[in-house]
């Protein structure tokens, strides 16, 4: 796991729900997100079982035991597919993943905020 540095700028800033740039995720096919995604630096796993209405994700986190996400959402920002996850259990309360789908490499990448340590890390997940 790498700590975040000056490369944070390579990840687009989040888009506010009320802004003109925000497009509801249910207007595109986000089924490509379904499946198991593993973070190679620690074996952490995100399992996306289903993409529902408005981009709501039926997803779980494994480290290695399963932890439910308090929030799991996909949105479309122009051509960028964004994923937002929040944990509120198992010593991870307030920890988040803000990720984007990289279709070229079929992976999801972005920033993991570890709330207990109050640190951000650049991370990526590959399809298992």
CSV table of N, CA, C and O in Angstrom, one decimal:
chain,number,residue,atom,x,y,z
A,1,UNK,N,0.9,-1.2,0.0
A,1,UNK,CA,0.0,0.0,0.0
A,1,UNK,C,0.9,1.2,0.0
A,1,UNK,O,1.8,1.3,0.8
A,2,UNK,N,0.6,2.2,-0.9
A,2,UNK,CA,1.4,3.4,-1.0
A,2,UNK,C,0.6,4.5,-0.3
A,2,UNK,O,-0.6,4.6,-0.5
A,3,UNK,N,1.3,5.4,0.4
A,3,UNK,CA,0.7,6.5,0.9
A,3,UNK,C,0.5,7.5,-0.2
A,3,UNK,O,1.2,7.6,-1.1
A,4,UNK,N,-0.5,8.3,-0.1
A,4,UNK,CA,-0.8,9.3,-1.2
A,4,UNK,C,0.1,10.5,-1.1
A,4,UNK,O,0.5,10.9,-0.1
A,5,UNK,N,0.5,10.9,-2.3
A,5,UNK,CA,1.4,12.1,-2.4
A,5,UNK,C,0.8,13.0,-3.4
A,5,UNK,O,-0.3,13.2,-3.6
A,6,UNK,N,1.7,13.5,-4.2
A,6,UNK,CA,1.4,14.5,-5.2
A,6,UNK,C,0.6,13.9,-6.4
A,6,UNK,O,0.0,14.6,-7.1
A,7,UNK,N,0.5,12.6,-6.5
A,7,UNK,CA,-0.3,11.9,-7.6
A,7,UNK,C,-1.8,11.9,-7.3
A,7,UNK,O,-2.5,11.5,-8.2
A,8,UNK,N,-2.2,12.5,-6.2
A,8,UNK,CA,-3.7,12.6,-5.9
A,8,UNK,C,-4.4,13.3,-7.0
A,8,UNK,O,-5.5,13.0,-7.4
A,9,UNK,N,-3.7,14.2,-7.7
A,9,UNK,CA,-4.3,15.1,-8.8
A,9,UNK,C,-4.7,14.2,-9.9
A,9,UNK,O,-5.6,14.7,-10.7
A,10,UNK,N,-4.2,13.0,-10.1
A,10,UNK,CA,-4.6,12.2,-11.3
A,10,UNK,C,-6.0,11.6,-11.1
A,10,UNK,O,-6.6,11.2,-12.1
A,11,UNK,N,-6.6,11.7,-10.0
A,11,UNK,CA,-7.9,11.2,-9.8
A,11,UNK,C,-8.9,12.4,-9.8
A,11,UNK,O,-8.7,13.3,-9.0
A,12,UNK,N,-9.9,12.4,-10.7
A,12,UNK,CA,-10.8,13.5,-10.8
A,12,UNK,C,-11.5,13.8,-9.4
A,12,UNK,O,-11.8,12.8,-8.7
A,13,UNK,N,-11.9,15.0,-9.2
A,13,UNK,CA,-12.6,15.4,-8.0
A,13,UNK,C,-14.0,14.9,-8.1
A,13,UNK,O,-14.6,14.7,-9.1
A,14,UNK,N,-14.6,14.6,-6.9
A,14,UNK,CA,-16.0,14.1,-6.9
A,14,UNK,C,-17.0,15.2,-7.5
A,14,UNK,O,-16.7,16.4,-7.4
A,15,UNK,N,-18.1,14.7,-8.0
A,15,UNK,CA,-19.1,15.6,-8.6
A,15,UNK,C,-20.3,15.6,-7.6
A,15,UNK,O,-20.8,14.6,-7.2
A,16,UNK,N,-20.8,16.8,-7.3
A,16,UNK,CA,-21.9,17.0,-6.5
A,16,UNK,C,-23.2,16.5,-7.1
A,16,UNK,O,-23.4,16.7,-8.3
A,17,UNK,N,-24.1,15.8,-6.4
A,17,UNK,CA,-25.3,15.3,-6.9
A,17,UNK,C,-26.1,16.3,-7.7
A,17,UNK,O,-26.8,16.0,-8.6
A,18,UNK,N,-26.2,17.5,-7.2
A,18,UNK,CA,-27.0,18.5,-7.8
A,18,UNK,C,-26.4,19.2,-9.0
A,18,UNK,O,-27.1,20.0,-9.7
A,19,UNK,N,-25.1,18.9,-9.3
A,19,UNK,CA,-24.5,19.6,-10.4
A,19,UNK,C,-24.9,19.1,-11.8
A,19,UNK,O,-25.4,18.0,-11.9
A,20,UNK,N,-24.7,19.9,-12.8
A,20,UNK,CA,-25.0,19.5,-14.2
A,20,UNK,C,-24.2,18.3,-14.7
A,20,UNK,O,-24.7,17.6,-15.5
A,21,UNK,N,-23.0,18.1,-14.1
A,21,UNK,CA,-22.1,17.0,-14.6
A,21,UNK,C,-22.6,15.7,-14.0
A,21,UNK,O,-22.1,14.6,-14.5
A,22,UNK,N,-23.4,15.7,-13.0
A,22,UNK,CA,-23.8,14.4,-12.4
A,22,UNK,C,-24.9,13.7,-13.3
A,22,UNK,O,-25.9,14.3,-13.6
A,23,UNK,N,-24.7,12.5,-13.6
A,23,UNK,CA,-25.7,11.7,-14.3
A,23,UNK,C,-26.0,10.5,-13.5
A,23,UNK,O,-25.2,9.8,-13.0
A,24,UNK,N,-27.3,10.2,-13.4
A,24,UNK,CA,-27.7,9.0,-12.6
A,24,UNK,C,-27.2,7.7,-13.2
A,24,UNK,O,-27.2,7.5,-14.4
A,25,UNK,N,-26.6,6.9,-12.4
A,25,UNK,CA,-25.9,5.7,-12.8
A,25,UNK,C,-26.9,4.7,-13.5
A,25,UNK,O,-26.5,3.8,-14.2
A,26,UNK,N,-28.2,4.8,-13.2
A,26,UNK,CA,-29.1,3.8,-13.7
A,26,UNK,C,-29.4,4.0,-15.2
A,26,UNK,O,-30.0,3.2,-15.8
A,27,UNK,N,-28.8,5.1,-15.8
A,27,UNK,CA,-29.0,5.3,-17.2
A,27,UNK,C,-27.9,4.7,-18.1
A,27,UNK,O,-27.9,4.8,-19.3
A,28,UNK,N,-27.0,4.0,-17.5
A,28,UNK,CA,-26.0,3.3,-18.2
A,28,UNK,C,-25.9,1.9,-17.7
A,28,UNK,O,-26.4,1.6,-16.6
A,29,UNK,N,-25.3,1.0,-18.4
A,29,UNK,CA,-25.1,-0.4,-18.0
A,29,UNK,C,-23.8,-0.5,-17.1
A,29,UNK,O,-22.7,-0.4,-17.6
A,30,UNK,N,-24.0,-0.6,-15.8
A,30,UNK,CA,-22.9,-0.8,-14.9
A,30,UNK,C,-22.6,-2.2,-14.4
A,30,UNK,O,-21.9,-2.4,-13.5
A,31,UNK,N,-23.3,-3.1,-15.1
A,31,UNK,CA,-23.1,-4.6,-14.8
A,31,UNK,C,-21.7,-5.0,-14.9
A,31,UNK,O,-21.3,-6.0,-14.2
A,32,UNK,N,-20.8,-4.3,-15.6
A,32,UNK,CA,-19.4,-4.6,-15.7
A,32,UNK,C,-18.7,-4.6,-14.3
A,32,UNK,O,-17.7,-5.3,-14.1
A,33,UNK,N,-19.3,-3.9,-13.4
A,33,UNK,CA,-18.7,-3.8,-12.1
A,33,UNK,C,-19.0,-5.1,-11.2
A,33,UNK,O,-18.3,-5.3,-10.2
A,34,UNK,N,-20.0,-5.9,-11.6
A,34,UNK,CA,-20.3,-7.1,-10.8
A,34,UNK,C,-19.1,-8.0,-10.8
A,34,UNK,O,-18.4,-8.2,-11.8
A,35,UNK,N,-18.9,-8.6,-9.7
A,35,UNK,CA,-17.8,-9.6,-9.5
A,35,UNK,C,-17.0,-9.4,-8.3
A,35,UNK,O,-17.3,-8.5,-7.5
A,36,UNK,N,-15.9,-10.2,-8.2
A,36,UNK,CA,-15.0,-10.1,-7.1
A,36,UNK,C,-13.7,-9.3,-7.5
A,36,UNK,O,-13.2,-9.5,-8.6
A,37,UNK,N,-13.4,-8.3,-6.7
A,37,UNK,CA,-12.2,-7.4,-7.0
A,37,UNK,C,-11.3,-7.5,-5.8
A,37,UNK,O,-11.6,-7.3,-4.6
A,38,UNK,N,-10.0,-7.8,-6.1
A,38,UNK,CA,-9.0,-8.1,-5.0
A,38,UNK,C,-8.0,-6.9,-5.1
A,38,UNK,O,-7.6,-6.5,-6.2
A,39,UNK,N,-7.6,-6.5,-3.9
A,39,UNK,CA,-6.5,-5.5,-3.8
A,39,UNK,C,-5.2,-6.2,-3.6
A,39,UNK,O,-5.0,-6.8,-2.5
A,40,UNK,N,-4.3,-6.2,-4.6
A,40,UNK,CA,-3.1,-7.0,-4.5
A,40,UNK,C,-2.2,-6.8,-3.4
A,40,UNK,O,-1.5,-7.7,-2.9
A,41,UNK,N,-2.2,-5.6,-2.8
A,41,UNK,CA,-1.3,-5.3,-1.7
A,41,UNK,C,-1.7,-5.8,-0.4
A,41,UNK,O,-0.9,-5.7,0.6
A,42,UNK,N,-2.8,-6.5,-0.3
A,42,UNK,CA,-3.2,-7.0,1.0
A,42,UNK,C,-4.2,-8.1,1.0
A,42,UNK,O,-4.6,-8.7,2.0
A,43,UNK,N,-4.7,-8.4,-0.2
A,43,UNK,CA,-5.7,-9.5,-0.4
A,43,UNK,C,-7.1,-9.0,0.0
A,43,UNK,O,-8.0,-9.9,0.1
A,44,UNK,N,-7.3,-7.7,0.3
A,44,UNK,CA,-8.6,-7.3,0.6
A,44,UNK,C,-9.5,-7.5,-0.6
A,44,UNK,O,-9.1,-7.4,-1.7
A,45,UNK,N,-10.8,-7.7,-0.4
A,45,UNK,CA,-11.7,-8.1,-1.4
A,45,UNK,C,-13.0,-7.3,-1.4
A,45,UNK,O,-13.6,-7.1,-0.3
A,46,UNK,N,-13.4,-6.8,-2.5
A,46,UNK,CA,-14.7,-6.2,-2.6
A,46,UNK,C,-15.5,-7.1,-3.5
A,46,UNK,O,-15.1,-7.4,-4.7
A,47,UNK,N,-16.7,-7.5,-3.1
A,47,UNK,CA,-17.5,-8.4,-3.8
A,47,UNK,C,-18.8,-7.6,-4.2
A,47,UNK,O,-19.6,-7.2,-3.3
A,48,UNK,N,-19.0,-7.3,-5.5
A,48,UNK,CA,-20.1,-6.6,-6.0
A,48,UNK,C,-21.1,-7.6,-6.6
A,48,UNK,O,-20.8,-8.2,-7.6
A,49,UNK,N,-22.2,-7.9,-5.9
A,49,UNK,CA,-23.1,-8.9,-6.3
A,49,UNK,C,-24.1,-8.4,-7.3
A,49,UNK,O,-24.5,-9.2,-8.2
A,50,UNK,N,-24.5,-7.1,-7.2
A,50,UNK,CA,-25.5,-6.6,-8.0
A,50,UNK,C,-25.5,-5.1,-8.1
A,50,UNK,O,-25.2,-4.5,-7.1
A,51,UNK,N,-25.7,-4.5,-9.3
A,51,UNK,CA,-25.9,-3.1,-9.4
A,51,UNK,C,-27.4,-2.9,-9.6
A,51,UNK,O,-28.0,-3.3,-10.5
A,52,UNK,N,-27.9,-2.1,-8.6
A,52,UNK,CA,-29.3,-1.9,-8.6
A,52,UNK,C,-29.7,-0.5,-9.2
A,52,UNK,O,-28.9,0.2,-9.8
A,53,UNK,N,-31.0,-0.2,-8.9
A,53,UNK,CA,-31.5,1.1,-9.4
A,53,UNK,C,-30.6,2.3,-8.8
A,53,UNK,O,-30.1,2.2,-7.7
A,54,UNK,N,-30.5,3.2,-9.7
A,54,UNK,CA,-29.7,4.4,-9.4
A,54,UNK,C,-28.3,4.2,-8.9
A,54,UNK,O,-27.7,4.9,-8.2
A,55,UNK,N,-27.7,3.0,-9.4
A,55,UNK,CA,-26.3,2.7,-9.1
A,55,UNK,C,-26.1,2.1,-7.7
A,55,UNK,O,-24.9,2.0,-7.3
A,56,UNK,N,-27.1,1.9,-7.0
A,56,UNK,CA,-26.9,1.2,-5.6
A,56,UNK,C,-26.3,-0.1,-5.8
A,56,UNK,O,-26.7,-0.9,-6.6
A,57,UNK,N,-25.2,-0.4,-5.1
A,57,UNK,CA,-24.5,-1.6,-5.2
A,57,UNK,C,-24.8,-2.6,-4.0
A,57,UNK,O,-24.8,-2.1,-2.9
A,58,UNK,N,-25.1,-3.8,-4.4
A,58,UNK,CA,-25.1,-4.8,-3.3
A,58,UNK,C,-23.7,-5.4,-3.2
A,58,UNK,O,-23.3,-6.1,-4.1
A,59,UNK,N,-23.0,-5.0,-2.2
A,59,UNK,CA,-21.6,-5.3,-2.1
A,59,UNK,C,-21.1,-5.6,-0.7
A,59,UNK,O,-21.8,-5.1,0.3
A,60,UNK,N,-20.1,-6.4,-0.6
A,60,UNK,CA,-19.5,-6.7,0.7
A,60,UNK,C,-18.0,-6.5,0.7
A,60,UNK,O,-17.4,-6.6,-0.4
A,61,UNK,N,-17.3,-6.3,1.8
A,61,UNK,CA,-15.9,-6.2,1.9
A,61,UNK,C,-15.4,-7.3,2.8
A,61,UNK,O,-16.0,-7.8,3.7
A,62,UNK,N,-14.2,-7.9,2.4
A,62,UNK,CA,-13.6,-9.0,3.1
A,62,UNK,C,-12.2,-8.6,3.5
A,62,UNK,O,-11.4,-8.2,2.6
A,63,UNK,N,-11.8,-8.8,4.8
A,63,UNK,CA,-10.5,-8.5,5.3
A,63,UNK,C,-10.1,-9.4,6.4
A,63,UNK,O,-9.8,-8.9,7.5
A,64,UNK,N,-9.9,-10.6,6.4
A,64,UNK,CA,-10.5,-11.5,5.4
A,64,UNK,C,-11.9,-11.9,5.7
A,64,UNK,O,-12.6,-12.4,4.8
A,65,UNK,N,-12.4,-11.5,6.9
A,65,UNK,CA,-13.8,-11.8,7.2
A,65,UNK,C,-14.7,-10.8,6.6
A,65,UNK,O,-14.3,-9.7,6.4
A,66,UNK,N,-16.0,-11.2,6.3
A,66,UNK,CA,-16.9,-10.3,5.6
A,66,UNK,C,-17.3,-9.1,6.5
A,66,UNK,O,-17.6,-9.3,7.7
A,67,UNK,N,-17.4,-7.9,6.0
A,67,UNK,CA,-17.9,-6.7,6.6
A,67,UNK,C,-18.9,-6.1,5.7
A,67,UNK,O,-18.6,-5.9,4.5
A,68,UNK,N,-20.0,-5.7,6.2
A,68,UNK,CA,-21.0,-5.0,5.3
A,68,UNK,C,-20.6,-3.6,5.1
A,68,UNK,O,-20.0,-2.9,5.9
A,69,UNK,N,-20.9,-3.1,3.9
A,69,UNK,CA,-20.7,-1.7,3.6
A,69,UNK,C,-21.9,-0.9,4.1
A,69,UNK,O,-23.0,-1.3,4.0
A,70,UNK,N,-21.7,0.2,4.8
A,70,UNK,CA,-22.8,1.1,5.2
A,70,UNK,C,-23.3,1.9,3.9
A,70,UNK,O,-24.4,2.3,3.9
A,71,UNK,N,-22.4,2.1,3.0
A,71,UNK,CA,-22.7,2.8,1.7
A,71,UNK,C,-22.0,2.1,0.6
A,71,UNK,O,-20.8,1.8,0.8
A,72,UNK,N,-22.6,1.8,-0.5
A,72,UNK,CA,-22.0,1.3,-1.7
A,72,UNK,C,-22.8,1.8,-2.9
A,72,UNK,O,-23.9,1.4,-3.1
A,73,UNK,N,-22.1,2.7,-3.7
A,73,UNK,CA,-22.8,3.4,-4.7
A,73,UNK,C,-21.9,3.6,-5.9
A,73,UNK,O,-20.7,3.9,-5.8
A,74,UNK,N,-22.5,3.4,-7.1
A,74,UNK,CA,-21.8,3.8,-8.4
A,74,UNK,C,-22.5,4.9,-9.0
A,74,UNK,O,-23.8,5.0,-9.0
A,75,UNK,N,-21.8,5.8,-9.6
A,75,UNK,CA,-22.3,7.0,-10.4
A,75,UNK,C,-21.5,7.2,-11.6
A,75,UNK,O,-20.4,6.7,-11.7
A,76,UNK,N,-22.1,7.9,-12.6
A,76,UNK,CA,-21.5,8.2,-13.8
A,76,UNK,C,-21.2,9.7,-13.8
A,76,UNK,O,-22.2,10.5,-13.7
A,77,UNK,N,-20.0,10.1,-14.0
A,77,UNK,CA,-19.6,11.5,-14.1
A,77,UNK,C,-19.0,11.7,-15.5
A,77,UNK,O,-17.8,11.4,-15.7
A,78,UNK,N,-19.8,12.1,-16.5
A,78,UNK,CA,-19.4,12.1,-17.9
A,78,UNK,C,-19.1,10.7,-18.3
A,78,UNK,O,-20.0,9.8,-18.2
A,79,UNK,N,-17.9,10.4,-18.7
A,79,UNK,CA,-17.5,9.0,-19.1
A,79,UNK,C,-16.8,8.2,-18.0
A,79,UNK,O,-16.4,7.1,-18.1
A,80,UNK,N,-16.7,8.8,-16.8
A,80,UNK,CA,-16.1,8.2,-15.7
A,80,UNK,C,-17.1,7.5,-14.7
A,80,UNK,O,-18.0,8.2,-14.3
A,81,UNK,N,-16.8,6.2,-14.5
A,81,UNK,CA,-17.7,5.5,-13.6
A,81,UNK,C,-17.0,5.6,-12.2
A,81,UNK,O,-15.8,5.2,-12.0
A,82,UNK,N,-17.7,6.1,-11.2
A,82,UNK,CA,-17.2,6.3,-9.9
A,82,UNK,C,-17.9,5.3,-8.9
A,82,UNK,O,-19.1,5.0,-9.1
A,83,UNK,N,-17.1,4.9,-7.9
A,83,UNK,CA,-17.6,4.0,-6.9
A,83,UNK,C,-17.3,4.6,-5.6
A,83,UNK,O,-16.2,5.0,-5.3
A,84,UNK,N,-18.3,4.6,-4.7
A,84,UNK,CA,-18.0,5.1,-3.3
A,84,UNK,C,-18.5,4.1,-2.3
A,84,UNK,O,-19.6,3.6,-2.4
A,85,UNK,N,-17.6,3.7,-1.4
A,85,UNK,CA,-17.9,2.7,-0.4
A,85,UNK,C,-17.6,3.3,1.0
A,85,UNK,O,-16.6,4.0,1.1
A,86,UNK,N,-18.4,3.0,2.0
A,86,UNK,CA,-18.1,3.4,3.3
A,86,UNK,C,-18.3,2.2,4.3
A,86,UNK,O,-19.3,1.5,4.2
A,87,UNK,N,-17.4,2.1,5.2
A,87,UNK,CA,-17.4,1.0,6.2
A,87,UNK,C,-17.8,1.6,7.6
A,87,UNK,O,-17.3,2.7,7.9
A,88,UNK,N,-18.6,1.0,8.3
A,88,UNK,CA,-19.0,1.4,9.7
A,88,UNK,C,-18.9,0.3,10.7
A,88,UNK,O,-19.7,0.3,11.6
A,89,UNK,N,-18.1,-0.7,10.4
A,89,UNK,CA,-18.0,-1.9,11.3
A,89,UNK,C,-16.6,-2.4,11.4
A,89,UNK,O,-15.7,-2.1,10.6
A,90,UNK,N,-16.4,-3.3,12.4
A,90,UNK,CA,-15.1,-4.0,12.5
A,90,UNK,C,-13.9,-3.2,12.6
A,90,UNK,O,-12.9,-3.6,12.1
A,91,UNK,N,-13.9,-2.1,13.3
A,91,UNK,CA,-12.8,-1.3,13.5
A,91,UNK,C,-12.5,-0.4,12.3
A,91,UNK,O,-11.4,0.3,12.3
A,92,UNK,N,-13.4,-0.3,11.4
A,92,UNK,CA,-13.2,0.5,10.2
A,92,UNK,C,-14.1,1.7,10.1
A,92,UNK,O,-14.3,2.3,9.1
A,93,UNK,N,-14.8,2.0,11.2
A,93,UNK,CA,-15.8,3.0,11.2
A,93,UNK,C,-15.4,4.3,10.6
A,93,UNK,O,-14.4,4.9,11.0
A,94,UNK,N,-16.1,4.7,9.5
A,94,UNK,CA,-15.7,6.0,8.8
A,94,UNK,C,-14.7,5.8,7.7
A,94,UNK,O,-14.4,6.8,7.0
A,95,UNK,N,-14.2,4.6,7.5
A,95,UNK,CA,-13.2,4.4,6.4
A,95,UNK,C,-14.0,4.3,5.1
A,95,UNK,O,-15.1,3.8,5.0
A,96,UNK,N,-13.3,4.9,4.1
A,96,UNK,CA,-14.0,5.0,2.8
A,96,UNK,C,-13.1,4.6,1.6
A,96,UNK,O,-11.9,4.7,1.7
A,97,UNK,N,-13.7,4.1,0.6
A,97,UNK,CA,-13.0,4.0,-0.7
A,97,UNK,C,-13.7,4.9,-1.7
A,97,UNK,O,-14.9,4.8,-1.9
A,98,UNK,N,-13.0,5.7,-2.4
A,98,UNK,CA,-13.5,6.6,-3.5
A,98,UNK,C,-12.7,6.1,-4.7
A,98,UNK,O,-11.5,6.4,-4.8
A,99,UNK,N,-13.4,5.4,-5.6
A,99,UNK,CA,-12.7,4.7,-6.7
A,99,UNK,C,-13.3,5.1,-8.1
A,99,UNK,O,-14.4,5.5,-8.1
A,100,UNK,N,-12.5,4.8,-9.1
A,100,UNK,CA,-13.0,5.0,-10.5
A,100,UNK,C,-12.7,3.7,-11.2
A,100,UNK,O,-11.8,3.0,-10.9
A,101,UNK,N,-13.6,3.3,-12.2
A,101,UNK,CA,-13.4,2.1,-13.0
A,101,UNK,C,-12.5,2.4,-14.2
A,101,UNK,O,-12.8,3.4,-14.9
A,102,UNK,N,-11.5,1.7,-14.3
A,102,UNK,CA,-10.5,1.8,-15.4
A,102,UNK,C,-10.9,0.7,-16.4
A,102,UNK,O,-10.4,-0.4,-16.3
A,103,UNK,N,-11.7,1.1,-17.4
A,103,UNK,CA,-12.1,0.1,-18.4
A,103,UNK,C,-11.0,-0.5,-19.2
A,103,UNK,O,-11.0,-1.7,-19.6
A,104,UNK,N,-10.0,0.3,-19.5
A,104,UNK,CA,-8.9,-0.1,-20.3
A,104,UNK,C,-8.1,-1.3,-19.7
A,104,UNK,O,-7.8,-2.3,-20.3
A,105,UNK,N,-7.9,-1.2,-18.4
A,105,UNK,CA,-7.2,-2.3,-17.6
A,105,UNK,C,-8.1,-3.2,-16.8
A,105,UNK,O,-7.7,-4.0,-16.1
A,106,UNK,N,-9.5,-3.0,-16.9
A,106,UNK,CA,-10.5,-3.7,-16.1
A,106,UNK,C,-10.1,-3.8,-14.7
A,106,UNK,O,-9.9,-4.9,-14.1
A,107,UNK,N,-9.9,-2.6,-14.1
A,107,UNK,CA,-9.6,-2.5,-12.6
A,107,UNK,C,-10.3,-1.3,-12.1
A,107,UNK,O,-10.8,-0.4,-12.8
A,108,UNK,N,-10.4,-1.3,-10.7
A,108,UNK,CA,-10.9,-0.1,-10.1
A,108,UNK,C,-9.8,0.5,-9.2
A,108,UNK,O,-9.0,-0.3,-8.6
A,109,UNK,N,-9.7,1.8,-9.2
A,109,UNK,CA,-8.5,2.4,-8.6
A,109,UNK,C,-9.0,3.8,-7.9
A,109,UNK,O,-10.0,4.3,-8.3
A,110,UNK,N,-8.2,4.2,-7.0
A,110,UNK,CA,-8.5,5.5,-6.3
A,110,UNK,C,-7.9,5.6,-4.9
A,110,UNK,O,-6.8,5.2,-4.7
A,111,UNK,N,-8.7,6.2,-4.0
A,111,UNK,CA,-8.2,6.5,-2.7
A,111,UNK,C,-8.9,5.7,-1.6
A,111,UNK,O,-10.2,5.7,-1.6
A,112,UNK,N,-8.2,5.2,-0.7
A,112,UNK,CA,-8.7,4.5,0.5
A,112,UNK,C,-8.4,5.5,1.7
A,112,UNK,O,-7.2,5.8,1.9
A,113,UNK,N,-9.4,5.9,2.4
A,113,UNK,CA,-9.2,6.7,3.6
A,113,UNK,C,-9.4,5.8,4.8
A,113,UNK,O,-10.5,5.2,5.0
A,114,UNK,N,-8.3,5.6,5.6
A,114,UNK,CA,-8.4,4.7,6.7
A,114,UNK,C,-8.6,5.7,7.9
A,114,UNK,O,-7.8,6.4,8.4
A,115,UNK,N,-9.9,5.7,8.4
A,115,UNK,CA,-10.4,6.6,9.4
A,115,UNK,C,-9.6,6.5,10.7
A,115,UNK,O,-9.4,7.6,11.3
A,116,UNK,N,-9.3,5.3,11.2
A,116,UNK,CA,-8.7,5.2,12.5
A,116,UNK,C,-7.3,5.8,12.4
A,116,UNK,O,-6.9,6.6,13.4
A,117,UNK,N,-6.5,5.6,11.4
A,117,UNK,CA,-5.2,6.2,11.2
A,117,UNK,C,-5.2,7.6,10.7
A,117,UNK,O,-4.2,8.3,10.6
A,118,UNK,N,-6.4,8.0,10.1
A,118,UNK,CA,-6.6,9.3,9.5
A,118,UNK,C,-5.6,9.5,8.4
A,118,UNK,O,-5.0,10.6,8.3
A,119,UNK,N,-5.4,8.5,7.5
A,119,UNK,CA,-4.5,8.5,6.4
A,119,UNK,C,-5.2,8.1,5.1
A,119,UNK,O,-6.1,7.3,5.2
A,120,UNK,N,-4.7,8.6,4.0
A,120,UNK,CA,-5.2,8.3,2.7
A,120,UNK,C,-4.1,7.5,2.0
A,120,UNK,O,-2.9,7.8,2.1
A,121,UNK,N,-4.6,6.5,1.2
A,121,UNK,CA,-3.7,5.6,0.4
A,121,UNK,C,-4.2,5.5,-1.0
A,121,UNK,O,-5.4,5.3,-1.2
A,122,UNK,N,-3.3,5.5,-2.0
A,122,UNK,CA,-3.7,5.1,-3.3
A,122,UNK,C,-3.8,3.6,-3.4
A,122,UNK,O,-2.9,2.9,-2.9
A,123,UNK,N,-4.8,3.1,-4.0
A,123,UNK,CA,-5.1,1.7,-4.1
A,123,UNK,C,-5.7,1.3,-5.4
A,123,UNK,O,-6.2,2.2,-6.1
A,124,UNK,N,-5.6,0.1,-5.7
A,124,UNK,CA,-6.3,-0.4,-6.9
A,124,UNK,C,-6.8,-1.9,-6.6
A,124,UNK,O,-6.2,-2.6,-5.8
A,125,UNK,N,-7.8,-2.3,-7.3
A,125,UNK,CA,-8.3,-3.6,-7.3
A,125,UNK,C,-8.4,-4.2,-8.7
A,125,UNK,O,-8.8,-3.5,-9.6
A,126,UNK,N,-8.0,-5.5,-8.8
A,126,UNK,CA,-8.1,-6.2,-10.1
A,126,UNK,C,-9.2,-7.2,-9.9
A,126,UNK,O,-9.5,-7.7,-8.9
A,127,UNK,N,-9.8,-7.6,-11.1
A,127,UNK,CA,-10.8,-8.6,-11.1
A,127,UNK,C,-10.2,-9.9,-10.7
A,127,UNK,O,-9.2,-10.3,-11.2
A,128,UNK,N,-10.9,-10.6,-9.8
A,128,UNK,CA,-10.4,-12.0,-9.4
A,128,UNK,C,-10.9,-13.0,-10.3
A,128,UNK,O,-12.0,-13.0,-10.8
